[in-house]
Coordinates of C-alpha atoms in Angstrom, one line a residue:
M134 CA 13.4 2.3 -67.5
A135 CA 15.7 -0.9 -66.9
R136 CA 18.9 -2.2 -67.4
R137 CA 20.5 -5.0 -68.9
K138 CA 22.9 -7.2 -66.9
N139 CA 24.5 -10.7 -66.5
W140 CA 22.6 -13.1 -64.0
T141 CA 25.2 -14.6 -61.6
R142 CA 22.5 -17.0 -60.8
R143 CA 20.7 -18.0 -64.1
L144 CA 17.6 -20.0 -63.8
A145 CA 17.7 -23.5 -65.6
L146 CA 14.5 -25.4 -65.9
G147 CA 14.2 -28.9 -67.3
G148 CA 16.9 -31.0 -68.8
G149 CA 16.8 -33.5 -66.0
A150 CA 19.5 -31.9 -64.0
A151 CA 19.1 -30.1 -60.6
L152 CA 20.2 -26.6 -59.9
I153 CA 20.2 -24.8 -56.4
L154 CA 18.7 -21.4 -56.9
G155 CA 19.4 -18.4 -54.8
G156 CA 16.0 -18.2 -53.5
G157 CA 16.1 -21.4 -51.9
F158 CA 14.6 -23.9 -54.3
L159 CA 16.0 -27.3 -55.7
V160 CA 14.6 -27.3 -59.3
S161 CA 14.3 -30.6 -61.2
R162 CA 12.5 -32.2 -64.0
G163 CA 8.5 -32.4 -63.2
K164 CA 8.9 -31.1 -59.5
E165 CA 10.2 -28.5 -57.2
A166 CA 11.6 -29.5 -53.9
R167 CA 11.9 -26.6 -51.3
I168 CA 14.8 -25.6 -49.1
P169 CA 13.3 -23.3 -46.7
P170 CA 14.2 -19.6 -47.1
Q171 CA 15.0 -17.3 -44.2
A172 CA 11.7 -16.6 -42.6
G173 CA 10.6 -12.7 -42.7
T174 CA 12.7 -12.3 -45.8
L175 CA 11.0 -10.9 -49.0
H176 CA 12.4 -11.2 -52.4
R177 CA 11.3 -8.4 -54.7
G178 CA 12.0 -8.2 -58.4
N179 CA 12.6 -4.4 -59.0
A180 CA 13.0 -3.5 -62.7
A181 CA 16.8 -2.4 -62.9
E182 CA 20.0 -1.7 -61.2
P183 CA 19.8 1.6 -59.2
F184 CA 22.0 4.4 -60.3
T185 CA 22.1 5.5 -56.7
I186 CA 20.4 5.5 -53.5
D187 CA 21.1 9.0 -52.5
P188 CA 17.5 10.4 -52.3
H189 CA 18.6 13.9 -53.6
L190 CA 20.1 12.1 -56.8
V191 CA 17.3 9.7 -57.5
D192 CA 15.6 10.0 -60.7
A193 CA 14.5 6.3 -61.9
A194 CA 11.3 4.8 -60.7
W195 CA 12.7 1.7 -59.7
E196 CA 15.2 3.4 -57.2
D197 CA 12.3 4.9 -55.1
P198 CA 11.2 1.4 -53.6
I199 CA 14.7 1.0 -52.1
V200 CA 15.2 4.4 -51.0
G201 CA 11.8 4.8 -49.6
D202 CA 12.2 1.8 -47.5
M203 CA 15.3 3.4 -45.7
I204 CA 14.5 7.2 -45.8
M205 CA 11.2 8.9 -44.8
G206 CA 10.3 12.4 -45.5
L207 CA 7.8 14.6 -43.4
T208 CA 5.0 12.7 -44.8
T209 CA 5.1 9.1 -46.1
E210 CA 2.7 6.6 -47.7
D211 CA 0.4 4.3 -46.4
A212 CA -0.3 0.7 -48.2
D213 CA -2.8 2.8 -50.7
A214 CA -0.1 5.4 -51.3
R215 CA -1.9 8.1 -49.5
P216 CA 0.1 10.8 -47.7
I217 CA 0.2 10.0 -43.8
P218 CA 2.5 11.6 -41.1
G219 CA 6.2 10.7 -41.5
M220 CA 8.8 12.4 -39.7
A221 CA 6.3 15.1 -39.0
E222 CA 3.7 14.0 -36.5
S223 CA 1.3 17.2 -37.4
W224 CA 1.3 20.3 -39.2
Q225 CA -0.8 23.3 -39.7
S226 CA -0.9 25.9 -42.8
S227 CA -1.8 29.7 -42.8
P228 CA -5.2 30.6 -44.4
D229 CA -3.6 31.6 -47.6
G230 CA -1.8 28.3 -48.1
L231 CA 1.8 29.9 -48.2
T232 CA 2.9 29.1 -44.8
W233 CA 3.2 25.6 -43.2
T234 CA 4.6 24.6 -39.8
F235 CA 5.6 20.9 -39.3
K236 CA 6.1 19.6 -35.7
L237 CA 8.6 16.5 -35.9
R238 CA 8.2 13.5 -33.9
D239 CA 10.9 12.1 -31.5
A240 CA 12.6 9.9 -33.8
T241 CA 16.3 9.2 -34.6
W242 CA 18.5 8.2 -37.5
S243 CA 19.5 4.4 -37.7
D244 CA 22.9 5.4 -35.8
G245 CA 20.9 6.9 -32.8
V246 CA 21.5 10.5 -33.7
P247 CA 18.2 12.5 -33.4
V248 CA 16.4 13.6 -36.6
T249 CA 16.0 17.3 -36.4
A250 CA 14.4 20.1 -38.3
D251 CA 18.1 21.3 -39.1
D252 CA 18.2 18.0 -41.2
F253 CA 15.5 19.1 -43.4
V254 CA 16.9 22.6 -43.8
F255 CA 20.4 21.2 -44.7
S256 CA 18.8 18.5 -47.0
W257 CA 16.4 21.0 -49.1
R258 CA 19.4 23.4 -49.4
R259 CA 21.7 20.5 -50.7
V260 CA 19.0 19.4 -53.3
L261 CA 19.0 23.2 -54.6
D262 CA 22.7 23.7 -54.7
P263 CA 23.9 24.0 -58.3
K264 CA 27.0 21.9 -57.6
L265 CA 24.9 18.9 -56.8
A266 CA 23.1 19.2 -60.3
A267 CA 20.0 17.1 -58.7
S268 CA 17.7 16.7 -61.9
Y269 CA 14.7 16.8 -59.5
A270 CA 15.9 20.2 -58.0
Y271 CA 12.7 21.8 -59.7
F272 CA 10.5 19.8 -57.5
L273 CA 11.1 22.2 -54.7
Y274 CA 10.6 25.1 -56.5
V275 CA 7.4 25.5 -54.8
V276 CA 9.4 26.7 -51.6
K277 CA 10.2 30.6 -51.5
N278 CA 13.3 31.5 -53.4
A279 CA 14.0 28.1 -54.6
V280 CA 14.5 28.9 -58.0
A281 CA 17.0 31.6 -57.3
V282 CA 18.7 29.4 -55.0
N283 CA 19.0 26.8 -57.6
A284 CA 20.3 29.4 -60.3
G285 CA 22.9 30.5 -58.0
R286 CA 21.4 33.9 -57.6
M287 CA 20.7 33.6 -53.9
P288 CA 22.5 31.6 -51.2
G289 CA 21.0 28.5 -49.6
T290 CA 20.2 30.7 -46.6
A291 CA 17.5 32.6 -48.6
L292 CA 15.5 29.3 -49.1
G293 CA 12.1 29.6 -47.4
V294 CA 12.5 26.9 -44.9
K295 CA 13.6 27.4 -41.0
A296 CA 14.2 25.4 -38.2
L297 CA 12.3 27.2 -35.3
D298 CA 13.6 24.7 -33.0
A299 CA 14.8 21.0 -33.0
R300 CA 11.5 19.7 -33.8
T301 CA 9.8 22.6 -35.6
L302 CA 10.1 23.3 -39.1
E303 CA 8.7 26.2 -40.9
V304 CA 8.1 26.4 -44.9
H305 CA 7.2 29.3 -46.8
L306 CA 5.9 28.8 -50.3
E307 CA 6.0 30.7 -53.5
H308 CA 2.5 29.7 -54.2
P309 CA -0.4 27.6 -52.7
A310 CA 0.2 24.0 -53.0
P311 CA -2.9 21.7 -52.0
Y312 CA -0.9 18.8 -53.1
L313 CA 2.0 19.6 -50.8
L314 CA 1.6 16.6 -48.4
E315 CA 1.8 14.4 -51.3
M316 CA 4.9 16.1 -52.5
L317 CA 6.8 15.8 -49.3
T318 CA 6.8 11.9 -49.8
H319 CA 9.0 12.3 -52.7
T320 CA 12.8 11.4 -52.5
S321 CA 13.8 14.8 -53.4
M322 CA 12.2 16.2 -50.3
M323 CA 13.5 13.4 -47.9
P324 CA 16.3 14.3 -45.2
V325 CA 19.7 13.0 -45.3
P326 CA 21.9 12.9 -42.1
R327 CA 23.7 16.0 -42.2
H328 CA 26.3 14.6 -39.6
V329 CA 27.1 11.7 -42.0
V330 CA 27.0 13.5 -45.3
E331 CA 29.2 16.5 -44.2
V332 CA 31.9 13.9 -43.0
K333 CA 31.7 11.1 -45.8
G334 CA 30.6 13.2 -48.7
K335 CA 29.4 11.2 -51.7
D336 CA 30.7 8.1 -50.0
W337 CA 27.7 8.2 -47.3
T338 CA 25.8 5.9 -49.4
R339 CA 28.0 2.8 -49.3
S340 CA 27.3 -0.2 -47.3
G341 CA 28.5 0.2 -43.8
T342 CA 28.0 3.9 -43.9
Y343 CA 24.5 4.4 -45.0
V344 CA 22.4 5.9 -42.4
G345 CA 18.5 6.2 -42.7
N346 CA 15.5 6.8 -40.5
G347 CA 13.2 4.7 -42.4
A348 CA 11.8 1.3 -41.5
F349 CA 14.8 -0.6 -42.9
I350 CA 18.5 0.2 -43.3
L351 CA 21.1 -1.0 -46.0
K352 CA 23.0 -4.3 -45.3
D353 CA 24.7 -5.0 -48.4
W354 CA 24.8 -4.1 -52.4
V355 CA 26.1 -6.4 -54.8
P356 CA 25.8 -4.2 -58.1
N357 CA 23.9 -5.9 -60.9
D358 CA 23.0 -9.0 -58.6
H359 CA 21.2 -7.7 -55.4
L360 CA 20.6 -5.1 -52.9
T361 CA 19.6 -6.1 -49.1
V362 CA 17.9 -3.9 -46.4
V363 CA 17.2 -5.2 -43.0
K364 CA 14.7 -3.9 -40.3
N365 CA 16.0 -0.8 -38.7
P366 CA 15.6 -1.3 -34.9
R367 CA 15.6 2.4 -34.2
F368 CA 12.7 3.0 -36.5
F369 CA 9.9 4.7 -34.6
D370 CA 7.4 2.2 -35.6
A371 CA 9.6 -0.9 -35.6
A372 CA 7.2 -2.8 -33.5
N373 CA 4.8 -2.8 -36.3
V374 CA 7.2 -3.7 -39.1
K375 CA 6.8 -7.5 -39.9
L376 CA 9.5 -8.1 -42.4
E377 CA 13.0 -8.5 -41.1
R378 CA 14.8 -8.2 -44.5
V379 CA 14.1 -7.4 -48.1
V380 CA 16.2 -8.3 -51.1
F381 CA 15.8 -6.2 -54.2
Y382 CA 16.8 -7.8 -57.5
P383 CA 17.3 -5.7 -60.6
T384 CA 15.0 -7.9 -62.9
D385 CA 15.3 -6.1 -66.1
D386 CA 15.0 -9.2 -68.0
Y387 CA 11.4 -9.9 -67.6
S388 CA 11.2 -13.2 -69.0
A389 CA 13.9 -14.4 -66.8
A390 CA 12.2 -12.8 -63.9
L391 CA 8.9 -14.7 -64.7
R392 CA 10.9 -17.8 -64.6
R393 CA 12.3 -17.0 -61.3
M394 CA 9.1 -16.2 -60.0
R395 CA 7.5 -19.6 -61.1
A396 CA 10.5 -21.3 -59.5
G397 CA 9.8 -19.5 -56.3
E398 CA 13.0 -17.4 -56.3
L399 CA 10.9 -14.2 -56.2
D400 CA 8.0 -13.5 -54.2
T401 CA 6.9 -10.2 -56.1
Q402 CA 7.9 -8.9 -59.6
D403 CA 7.2 -5.3 -60.4
R404 CA 6.7 -5.8 -64.3
L405 CA 5.8 -8.7 -66.5
E406 CA 6.8 -9.8 -69.9
N407 CA 3.8 -8.5 -72.2
N408 CA 4.0 -11.5 -74.6
Q409 CA 3.6 -13.9 -71.6
F410 CA 0.4 -12.0 -70.5
G411 CA -1.9 -14.7 -71.8
W412 CA 0.1 -17.5 -70.3
I413 CA 0.2 -15.8 -66.9
K414 CA -3.4 -15.1 -66.9
K415 CA -4.3 -18.6 -67.6
N416 CA -1.8 -20.4 -65.4
M417 CA -1.0 -17.9 -62.7
P418 CA -4.2 -15.8 -62.3
E419 CA -3.8 -15.4 -58.6
L420 CA -0.7 -13.2 -59.4
L421 CA -2.4 -10.6 -61.4
A422 CA -4.1 -7.6 -60.1
P423 CA -4.1 -5.0 -63.0
V424 CA -4.7 -1.6 -61.9
P425 CA -4.7 1.8 -63.9
Q426 CA -1.4 3.6 -63.3
L427 CA -0.4 7.2 -63.4
I428 CA 2.4 6.3 -66.0
M429 CA 2.8 7.3 -69.5
D430 CA 5.1 6.1 -72.3
M431 CA 5.7 9.0 -75.1
I432 CA 7.9 9.9 -77.7
Q433 CA 10.3 13.0 -77.4
V434 CA 11.7 14.6 -80.4
N435 CA 14.8 17.0 -79.8
R436 CA 13.7 20.5 -80.6
T437 CA 17.3 21.9 -80.8
K438 CA 18.0 19.4 -83.7
K439 CA 16.5 20.0 -87.2
P440 CA 13.9 19.3 -88.5
F441 CA 12.3 18.6 -85.1
D442 CA 12.1 22.3 -84.5
D443 CA 9.6 22.3 -87.2
A444 CA 5.8 21.8 -86.0
R445 CA 4.9 20.2 -89.2
V446 CA 7.2 17.5 -88.8
R447 CA 6.2 16.9 -85.1
K448 CA 2.5 16.9 -86.0
A449 CA 3.3 14.4 -88.7
L450 CA 5.1 12.0 -86.6
N451 CA 2.2 12.3 -84.3
L452 CA -0.4 11.7 -86.8
A453 CA 1.5 8.6 -88.1
I454 CA 1.2 6.6 -84.8
N455 CA -1.4 4.0 -84.8
R456 CA -1.9 3.8 -80.9
E457 CA -4.5 1.4 -81.1
A458 CA -2.7 -1.1 -83.1
I459 CA 0.1 -0.8 -80.5
T460 CA -2.1 -1.2 -77.5
D461 CA -4.3 -3.9 -79.0
R462 CA -1.5 -6.2 -80.6
I463 CA 1.9 -5.3 -79.1
V464 CA 1.2 -4.4 -75.3
P465 CA -1.9 -6.4 -74.6
V466 CA -2.0 -5.9 -70.9
G467 CA -4.8 -3.3 -71.2
Y468 CA -2.6 -0.2 -71.8
V469 CA -4.7 2.9 -73.0
P470 CA -3.9 4.7 -76.1
A471 CA -2.8 8.2 -75.2
Y472 CA -4.0 11.3 -77.0
N473 CA -3.2 13.7 -74.3
I474 CA -0.4 14.2 -71.4
V475 CA -2.1 13.6 -68.0
P476 CA -3.5 10.4 -67.5
P477 CA -7.2 9.5 -66.8
G478 CA -8.1 9.2 -63.1
T479 CA -5.4 12.0 -62.0
A480 CA -6.9 13.7 -58.8
N481 CA -8.5 17.1 -59.3
F482 CA -8.2 17.0 -63.0
L483 CA -11.4 16.9 -65.2
G484 CA -9.4 16.3 -68.3
G485 CA -11.0 16.5 -71.8
N486 CA -8.3 17.5 -74.0
A487 CA -7.1 15.5 -77.0
F488 CA -5.3 15.8 -80.1
D489 CA -7.7 16.9 -82.9
F490 CA -7.0 13.9 -85.0
K491 CA -8.2 11.2 -82.3
A492 CA -11.2 10.4 -84.1
M493 CA -9.8 10.5 -87.5
P494 CA -9.5 7.1 -89.5
Y495 CA -5.8 6.1 -89.7
P496 CA -5.5 6.4 -93.6
E497 CA -6.8 10.0 -93.4
R498 CA -4.2 10.6 -90.8
T499 CA -1.3 9.1 -92.7
A500 CA -2.4 11.3 -95.9
I501 CA -2.3 14.5 -93.7
A502 CA 1.0 13.3 -92.3
Q503 CA 2.6 12.8 -95.7
R504 CA 1.4 16.4 -96.9
L505 CA 2.8 17.9 -93.9
M506 CA 6.1 16.0 -94.6
R507 CA 6.3 17.2 -98.1
E508 CA 5.6 20.8 -96.8
A509 CA 8.5 20.5 -94.6
G510 CA 10.8 19.4 -97.6
Y511 CA 10.5 15.5 -97.5
G512 CA 9.0 13.0 -99.7
P513 CA 9.6 9.7 -101.5
D514 CA 13.0 10.9 -103.3
N515 CA 14.0 13.0 -100.1
R516 CA 13.3 10.7 -96.8
L517 CA 14.2 12.0 -93.3
R518 CA 16.8 9.6 -91.9
T519 CA 17.2 9.8 -88.1
T520 CA 17.7 7.8 -84.8
Y521 CA 15.1 6.4 -82.5
M522 CA 16.7 5.6 -79.0
I523 CA 14.7 3.1 -76.7
R524 CA 15.1 1.5 -73.2
T525 CA 16.1 -1.9 -73.8
T526 CA 13.4 -3.7 -71.7
A527 CA 10.5 -1.5 -70.1
A528 CA 7.7 -4.2 -69.7
G529 CA 9.6 -6.2 -72.5
S530 CA 7.8 -4.4 -75.4
N531 CA 9.8 -1.4 -76.6
R532 CA 11.8 -3.4 -79.3
S533 CA 8.4 -4.6 -80.8
V534 CA 6.7 -1.0 -80.3
A535 CA 9.8 0.5 -81.9
A536 CA 9.6 -1.9 -84.9
A537 CA 6.0 -1.1 -85.5
L538 CA 6.6 2.6 -85.2
Q539 CA 9.3 1.9 -87.8
Q540 CA 6.8 0.8 -90.2
M541 CA 4.5 3.6 -89.2
F542 CA 7.0 6.3 -89.9
A543 CA 8.2 4.9 -93.0
L544 CA 4.7 5.6 -94.6
I545 CA 5.4 9.4 -94.2
Y546 CA 9.0 9.3 -95.5
V547 CA 10.8 8.9 -92.2
D548 CA 13.3 6.1 -91.9
I549 CA 14.4 5.5 -88.4
S550 CA 17.4 3.5 -87.0
I551 CA 16.6 1.9 -83.6
I552 CA 19.2 2.4 -81.0
P553 CA 18.5 -0.2 -78.0
T554 CA 20.1 1.4 -75.0
D555 CA 20.6 0.5 -71.4
A556 CA 18.2 2.3 -69.1
Q557 CA 20.9 4.1 -67.0
I558 CA 22.6 5.3 -70.4
F559 CA 19.6 6.1 -71.8
Y560 CA 18.2 8.5 -69.1
K561 CA 21.5 10.1 -68.7
T562 CA 21.7 10.7 -72.4
I563 CA 18.5 12.2 -72.8
Q564 CA 18.9 14.3 -69.8
E565 CA 22.0 15.7 -71.8
H566 CA 19.7 16.1 -74.9
D567 CA 21.8 14.0 -77.0
F568 CA 19.4 12.1 -79.0
E569 CA 17.1 12.9 -82.1
I570 CA 13.9 10.9 -81.1
C571 CA 13.6 8.7 -78.0
Q572 CA 10.8 7.0 -76.2
P573 CA 11.0 7.8 -72.4
G574 CA 8.4 6.9 -69.8
W575 CA 7.1 9.3 -67.0
Q576 CA 5.7 7.9 -63.5
A577 CA 3.8 10.3 -61.2
D578 CA 5.8 11.4 -58.4
F579 CA 2.6 12.5 -56.9
N580 CA -1.1 12.4 -57.7
D581 CA -1.7 15.7 -59.4
A582 CA -1.8 16.9 -63.1
S583 CA 1.0 19.3 -62.5
N584 CA 3.4 16.5 -61.9
F585 CA 3.0 15.6 -65.9
L586 CA 3.1 19.0 -66.9
D587 CA 5.8 20.4 -64.9
I588 CA 8.4 18.3 -67.0
F589 CA 7.7 20.8 -69.9
I590 CA 8.5 24.0 -67.8
S591 CA 11.4 26.0 -69.8
G592 CA 14.6 24.7 -68.2
S593 CA 13.3 21.8 -66.1
G594 CA 15.6 19.2 -65.4
N595 CA 13.5 16.4 -66.9
N596 CA 12.3 18.7 -70.1
W597 CA 14.2 16.0 -72.4
G598 CA 13.0 17.6 -75.7
V599 CA 14.0 21.1 -74.9
Y600 CA 10.4 22.4 -75.0
S601 CA 10.0 26.1 -74.2
N602 CA 6.8 28.2 -74.6
P603 CA 6.3 31.4 -72.5
D604 CA 2.6 31.0 -72.9
F605 CA 2.7 27.4 -71.3
D606 CA 4.9 28.7 -68.4
K607 CA 2.5 31.5 -67.7
A608 CA -0.5 29.2 -67.7
L609 CA 1.2 26.8 -65.2
R610 CA 2.1 29.6 -63.1
E611 CA -1.5 30.8 -62.9
A612 CA -2.6 27.3 -62.1
Q613 CA -0.2 27.0 -59.5
N614 CA -1.2 30.4 -57.8
D615 CA -4.7 29.4 -57.6
I616 CA -5.9 28.1 -54.3
N617 CA -9.3 26.8 -55.5
I618 CA -9.1 23.1 -56.6
Q619 CA -11.8 23.5 -59.3
S620 CA -10.5 26.5 -61.1
R621 CA -6.9 25.3 -60.6
G622 CA -7.9 22.0 -62.6
R623 CA -9.2 24.1 -65.4
K624 CA -6.1 26.2 -65.6
L625 CA -4.0 23.1 -65.7
A626 CA -6.3 21.7 -68.4
S627 CA -5.6 24.9 -70.3
A628 CA -1.8 24.5 -69.9
E629 CA -2.0 20.9 -71.3
K630 CA -4.1 22.1 -74.2
I631 CA -1.1 24.5 -75.1
L632 CA 1.4 21.3 -75.0
L633 CA -1.1 19.4 -77.4
E634 CA -1.4 22.4 -79.8
D635 CA 2.5 22.5 -79.8
Q636 CA 3.1 18.9 -80.4
A637 CA 5.3 19.2 -77.3
A638 CA 5.2 15.4 -76.9
L639 CA 4.1 12.4 -78.8
P640 CA 2.0 10.3 -76.2
L641 CA 1.9 6.6 -76.8
Y642 CA -0.1 4.9 -73.9
F643 CA -1.0 5.2 -70.3
W644 CA -0.1 2.0 -68.3
I645 CA -1.9 -0.7 -66.5
N646 CA 0.1 -2.0 -63.9
A647 CA 0.4 -5.9 -63.5
N648 CA 2.7 -6.5 -60.5
L649 CA 3.0 -10.3 -60.0
V650 CA 2.5 -10.9 -56.1
R651 CA 2.4 -14.1 -54.7
P652 CA -0.8 -14.8 -52.6
Y653 CA 1.2 -15.5 -49.2
V654 CA 2.5 -11.8 -49.6
K655 CA 0.3 -9.7 -47.7
G656 CA -0.2 -5.8 -47.5
W657 CA 0.6 -5.2 -51.1
G658 CA -2.0 -2.9 -51.9
P659 CA -2.8 -2.1 -55.6
N660 CA -2.7 1.6 -56.2
A661 CA -2.6 4.1 -58.9
M662 CA 1.0 5.3 -57.8
D663 CA 2.3 1.8 -57.9
K664 CA 3.9 2.5 -54.4
H665 CA 4.4 -0.7 -52.1
R666 CA 6.6 0.3 -49.0
S667 CA 8.0 -2.9 -47.3
R668 CA 6.9 -1.2 -44.1
W669 CA 3.4 -2.5 -44.6
I670 CA 4.1 -6.1 -46.0
S671 CA 4.2 -9.7 -44.3
I672 CA 4.5 -13.1 -45.5
D673 CA 2.2 -16.1 -44.5
E674 CA 5.2 -18.5 -44.1
K675 CA 3.1 -21.3 -44.0
A676 CA 1.3 -20.5 -47.3
R677 CA 4.7 -19.8 -48.7
A678 CA 6.1 -23.2 -47.6
A679 CA 3.0 -25.1 -48.9
L680 CA 3.3 -23.9 -52.3
F681 CA 6.4 -25.5 -53.2
V682 CA 6.1 -28.8 -51.1

């Protein structure tokens, strides 16, 4: 998920000439002389240009770090990405797990207006309003009547959320949700300031108008260059926030980001160029802290377009993917070949599912795939010609992965034309189902297997391939209604098994995170969710200064 752009400050190294860089460094041949940056400022490389900073319209992973610094839900994340009290200072649930009552803390928006329970009622109704067309509206389907409200069959007032008073919120659920506290950290369940949104409409997110309740607030946003947030003095825990400002740079060109990192222009970078992994490991080992991530890359085929409605074609494509060759040679960062949907290490999920061909030698898999394609009407004299859309960056490997897949698919009479696409256009296009084959990624919104399975529910806003199976929907509902963690996990595994049998997606690999973080950046805790709120981060200014003297 990334976007290509033109740098307004392009890094030049070598050549004898010196260049003043935006991060405050004078770079010349053979040495780096430091021009001190503003103390308390963190420069974050952040994958791509955001579509939006409206929490209810966010649907890209790189938007979350920005919005999560400025808006806080009922719960929030600690440095290890575990849910902790946010706007709610306490809560309790009924014995059946269907009713939750949240007590809000005494907090204000950045303009001094109190944050109230009514802000949450307004916000959740807004997310589900069909006119907003929020892609994450389904995220709130756990709330009573949310599905009917989102479909327009019930008014927003029917939603199972009520402000008992200014600081007490009552929430009624459709089914027990033991993971609710993690869900509440998600952007779609964050509040927006009703008193601003109702007056400014969509313009409420502009610089000078944006009002938040988080640790930071918007200072300026120069599209395709940077977005700056500054410390919010009205934040309830402002006394413990160490940074004064954070500058987010849309670093979709990961090679350029690495050069900026080396020059000191960036303090952190959220992805690395895979073909530079060996060099980084040798020359900058202090920057690497690989951690298994709840992120998967997959191939989706559009089941509304022939011949991808044919299970034989989908399985043939799945069989033809040599995942080990991709993870060993193309993305050598420790990525794990994926033969199922839910990543290893997901909470309360034993797993155990895998495609039945996992242990099969690749030549044998290819032969079966060829047979399936011949049965579907294709062969050496009648090849399937189709398009394959990719994000243009995504850890710098998608072009190489696509080229490898092009060769693999050619073995089974499938010729793909690769279409590199800007990430913003990519995700907009696949959400509109305007593709044949594509390679999206999915990052967990909360640590639960249902988060990876929900995107295949019939009608889900992120069901890109238009998968639909009543048996799967039923299996997922049964898991949702089970309050027992162990049996719920088994039911989720049964739902995943249906997806694998249907060839609902073609998983490629599970990610290993390799954030680049300078050692003087403190409080950046590696975690499986890859969440790093700036609230917990500080900078050892002496160590930063010494590094480039």
